[in-house]
């Protein structure tokens, strides 16, 4: 919390406490018992000798002495008071001979005779009360003003301390070129105006989540060095109708005062959805907000020097009026990065990471197709957390491999126990995928295979395309289906029974087969598109598919899908029967090592044995080295230095390999 706001919040309470203390002090609001005596009673007490002390204050205006004091037997908080005329001779004698009267006598001046004391005594309490009342009521008025301040824009100016530039954005070369025009225009508008060019009023960044749309918009503001307002689409939507439209007006009003400037609206689909699509009528507040946004972007008024950048991953649900020229003139698609882009993104996120020399970002980029920039950042962060957990000085490939598995499938379920039969069946299932990946030219390549349970899977094979391409041939799709069916075929061939472990493989294979028949025209039904995805505007997801065929054609689609799946199943069965020994070899290696990498799989297929394990003990922490030494039974390991432990472990490993 901000320290200044904390201090401001405490000031009223401090002020109130001081006022109470002053009032208590001035009015002497103390728990004191005061007894009023008559003149005769007072004189009688003096004659009896029961007076222990008195204090005399002459009140010349009233021609009396104001006397207070104590009698014998009084409590600490008990006093008496009496008024005596100034002409009284007894008091005059007491004042003349204070030392001889037998009790303590003090005198003081009349405080009312001092102008300053009079003001403090009579005026200051009233001033304090008036000041507190003014402070309280002004605070209440400010709070009421804030509570009615719905229509003010919630757009915030970009913080210069956290400035982002194009150096921080990797893997978006073409996208950066598209938005560089905006920066050039903001810096040198005459260059464009000279040729009659009109810069786009709005740029819509479209792409899957995590691809860097918001980061790209921040970089534009950082490079242009102009005021940059940012707001989320949901900040416009309020409970009260008309508030969102008021906020849009106020946002553009602020922007006009700071033109040229940029406005960034994140998740614009929250306010820019197509009008009139809700069940039972529209959403009045959202539609009024959208209408105001449309008017401000290209209405009767001009907004010179204001450029709007918006981001969404659902461009299909936006209102057509929002996408027409004059509003969002340009759409920039921010796709998932390719292999080169992933390598550049990894290099950016690895700047503040301590990576071991063995880490190769190029190889890591090859193993992560389909990862967004956010996924890659999360992967390296998970690897760093694992390295800290293992007390290592740097991030090694071991942590990166584990982090990749965690991002894709979740943490390993090491406590989950297999039965031996179940473990063997999982090993042969994954071995079926591996062998088909090796034998089929266009099937997905197996980068890594493991039988360690993760999430709901008993094991999994990391299968990625051999090459990243924009299009796929019919042969490639068929071999991809064949590779997916390899696990079920291997179970059937080696055990004569089948398990539920292939359900995810079937889901992917069926989806590819149906798309081949209904969308790609890759079946005997001919080159026609029978189905197409439609964005469900109300639902917000692609649940709907338009059907352009009869029930008879639907039956033919089912037959064509069955034909594709059956043929791929037969092909997988033939290949695995012809390579039964290789399936067994991979399965046995999995049962022993539990996890195999692509390099180990290729070496195993070529040499019929696993490669010799090369262990780099230099990357291990001292704690891990001692744990390994204890497991191997190395004597005296607790007294060894780090270098001595490494040498002892290497010798132990060589002896184990020879055995």
PDB file of N, CA, C and O in Angstrom, residues 204-227:
ATOM      1  N   UNK A 204      -5.978  -3.398 -35.048  1.00  0.00           N
ATOM      2  CA  UNK A 204      -6.500  -4.502 -34.243  1.00  0.00           C
ATOM      3  C   UNK A 204      -5.496  -5.651 -34.261  1.00  0.00           C
ATOM      4  O   UNK A 204      -5.159  -6.181 -35.321  1.00  0.00           O
ATOM      5  N   UNK A 205      -4.991  -6.012 -33.086  1.00  0.00           N
ATOM      6  CA  UNK A 205      -4.063  -7.139 -32.939  1.00  0.00           C
ATOM      7  C   UNK A 205      -4.875  -8.384 -32.618  1.00  0.00           C
ATOM      8  O   UNK A 205      -5.556  -8.443 -31.590  1.00  0.00           O
ATOM      9  N   UNK A 206      -4.802  -9.357 -33.507  1.00  0.00           N
ATOM     10  CA  UNK A 206      -5.607 -10.573 -33.370  1.00  0.00           C
ATOM     11  C   UNK A 206      -4.666 -11.766 -33.259  1.00  0.00           C
ATOM     12  O   UNK A 206      -3.701 -11.879 -34.024  1.00  0.00           O
ATOM     13  N   UNK A 207      -4.943 -12.663 -32.339  1.00  0.00           N
ATOM     14  CA  UNK A 207      -4.125 -13.866 -32.214  1.00  0.00           C
ATOM     15  C   UNK A 207      -4.461 -14.652 -30.973  1.00  0.00           C
ATOM     16  O   UNK A 207      -5.187 -14.175 -30.090  1.00  0.00           O
ATOM     17  N   UNK A 208      -3.941 -15.878 -30.878  1.00  0.00           N
ATOM     18  CA  UNK A 208      -4.206 -16.717 -29.707  1.00  0.00           C
ATOM     19  C   UNK A 208      -3.668 -16.088 -28.430  1.00  0.00           C
ATOM     20  O   UNK A 208      -2.804 -15.204 -28.478  1.00  0.00           O
ATOM     21  N   UNK A 209      -4.152 -16.512 -27.278  1.00  0.00           N
ATOM     22  CA  UNK A 209      -3.641 -15.975 -26.002  1.00  0.00           C
ATOM     23  C   UNK A 209      -2.158 -16.271 -25.827  1.00  0.00           C
ATOM     24  O   UNK A 209      -1.674 -17.342 -26.195  1.00  0.00           O
ATOM     25  N   UNK A 210      -1.439 -15.307 -25.260  1.00  0.00           N
ATOM     26  CA  UNK A 210      -0.038 -15.521 -24.925  1.00  0.00           C
ATOM     27  C   UNK A 210       0.940 -15.278 -26.051  1.00  0.00           C
ATOM     28  O   UNK A 210       2.137 -15.540 -25.889  1.00  0.00           O
ATOM     29  N   UNK A 211       0.480 -14.759 -27.211  1.00  0.00           N
ATOM     30  CA  UNK A 211       1.387 -14.581 -28.341  1.00  0.00           C
ATOM     31  C   UNK A 211       2.098 -13.228 -28.329  1.00  0.00           C
ATOM     32  O   UNK A 211       2.949 -12.983 -29.182  1.00  0.00           O
ATOM     33  N   UNK A 212       1.748 -12.334 -27.421  1.00  0.00           N
ATOM     34  CA  UNK A 212       2.483 -11.080 -27.284  1.00  0.00           C
ATOM     35  C   UNK A 212       1.766  -9.862 -27.813  1.00  0.00           C
ATOM     36  O   UNK A 212       2.415  -8.877 -28.171  1.00  0.00           O
ATOM     37  N   UNK A 213       0.444  -9.874 -27.856  1.00  0.00           N
ATOM     38  CA  UNK A 213      -0.302  -8.726 -28.388  1.00  0.00           C
ATOM     39  C   UNK A 213      -0.144  -7.505 -27.473  1.00  0.00           C
ATOM     40  O   UNK A 213       0.158  -6.407 -27.942  1.00  0.00           O
ATOM     41  N   UNK A 214      -0.338  -7.697 -26.181  1.00  0.00           N
ATOM     42  CA  UNK A 214      -0.203  -6.581 -25.240  1.00  0.00           C
ATOM     43  C   UNK A 214       1.233  -6.081 -25.184  1.00  0.00           C
ATOM     44  O   UNK A 214       1.488  -4.877 -25.121  1.00  0.00           O
ATOM     45  N   UNK A 215       2.183  -6.994 -25.221  1.00  0.00           N
ATOM     46  CA  UNK A 215       3.599  -6.621 -25.195  1.00  0.00           C
ATOM     47  C   UNK A 215       3.956  -5.794 -26.426  1.00  0.00           C
ATOM     48  O   UNK A 215       4.716  -4.816 -26.334  1.00  0.00           O
ATOM     49  N   UNK A 216       3.415  -6.156 -27.590  1.00  0.00           N
ATOM     50  CA  UNK A 216       3.677  -5.407 -28.814  1.00  0.00           C
ATOM     51  C   UNK A 216       3.116  -3.990 -28.713  1.00  0.00           C
ATOM     52  O   UNK A 216       3.764  -3.021 -29.140  1.00  0.00           O
ATOM     53  N   UNK A 217       1.916  -3.845 -28.139  1.00  0.00           N
ATOM     54  CA  UNK A 217       1.325  -2.512 -27.971  1.00  0.00           C
ATOM     55  C   UNK A 217       2.164  -1.658 -27.021  1.00  0.00           C
ATOM     56  O   UNK A 217       2.377  -0.457 -27.258  1.00  0.00           O
ATOM     57  N   UNK A 218       2.670  -2.239 -25.947  1.00  0.00           N
ATOM     58  CA  UNK A 218       3.536  -1.502 -25.025  1.00  0.00           C
ATOM     59  C   UNK A 218       4.818  -1.054 -25.718  1.00  0.00           C
ATOM     60  O   UNK A 218       5.325   0.049 -25.477  1.00  0.00           O
ATOM     61  N   UNK A 219       5.341  -1.922 -26.589  1.00  0.00           N
ATOM     62  CA  UNK A 219       6.571  -1.580 -27.304  1.00  0.00           C
ATOM     63  C   UNK A 219       6.341  -0.417 -28.265  1.00  0.00           C
ATOM     64  O   UNK A 219       7.227   0.430 -28.445  1.00  0.00           O
ATOM     65  N   UNK A 220       5.168  -0.363 -28.895  1.00  0.00           N
ATOM     66  CA  UNK A 220       4.842   0.760 -29.791  1.00  0.00           C
ATOM     67  C   UNK A 220       4.880   2.066 -29.010  1.00  0.00           C
ATOM     68  O   UNK A 220       5.443   3.073 -29.458  1.00  0.00           O
ATOM     69  N   UNK A 221       4.273   2.069 -27.820  1.00  0.00           N
ATOM     70  CA  UNK A 221       4.267   3.278 -26.990  1.00  0.00           C
ATOM     71  C   UNK A 221       5.674   3.645 -26.546  1.00  0.00           C
ATOM     72  O   UNK A 221       6.052   4.821 -26.522  1.00  0.00           O
ATOM     73  N   UNK A 222       6.469   2.626 -26.188  1.00  0.00           N
ATOM     74  CA  UNK A 222       7.841   2.884 -25.755  1.00  0.00           C
ATOM     75  C   UNK A 222       8.701   3.461 -26.865  1.00  0.00           C
ATOM     76  O   UNK A 222       9.533   4.346 -26.638  1.00  0.00           O
ATOM     77  N   UNK A 223       8.516   2.961 -28.100  1.00  0.00           N
ATOM     78  CA  UNK A 223       9.299   3.447 -29.236  1.00  0.00           C
ATOM     79  C   UNK A 223       8.843   4.836 -29.686  1.00  0.00           C
ATOM     80  O   UNK A 223       9.659   5.661 -30.081  1.00  0.00           O
ATOM     81  N   UNK A 224       7.529   5.086 -29.646  1.00  0.00           N
ATOM     82  CA  UNK A 224       7.003   6.369 -30.125  1.00  0.00           C
ATOM     83  C   UNK A 224       7.292   7.506 -29.154  1.00  0.00           C
ATOM     84  O   UNK A 224       7.335   8.671 -29.542  1.00  0.00           O
ATOM     85  N   UNK A 225       7.459   7.175 -27.870  1.00  0.00           N
ATOM     86  CA  UNK A 225       7.726   8.178 -26.833  1.00  0.00           C
ATOM     87  C   UNK A 225       6.621   9.236 -26.789  1.00  0.00           C
ATOM     88  O   UNK A 225       6.878  10.435 -26.742  1.00  0.00           O
ATOM     89  N   UNK A 226       5.384   8.775 -26.820  1.00  0.00           N
ATOM     90  CA  UNK A 226       4.217   9.654 -26.732  1.00  0.00           C
ATOM     91  C   UNK A 226       3.338   9.167 -25.586  1.00  0.00           C
ATOM     92  O   UNK A 226       3.504   8.029 -25.122  1.00  0.00           O
ATOM     93  N   UNK A 227       2.414   9.988 -25.112  1.00  0.00           N
ATOM     94  CA  UNK A 227       1.487   9.509 -24.067  1.00  0.00           C
ATOM     95  C   UNK A 227       0.742   8.256 -24.519  1.00  0.00           C
ATOM     96  O   UNK A 227       0.301   8.164 -25.663  1.00  0.00           O
TER      97      UNK A 227
END
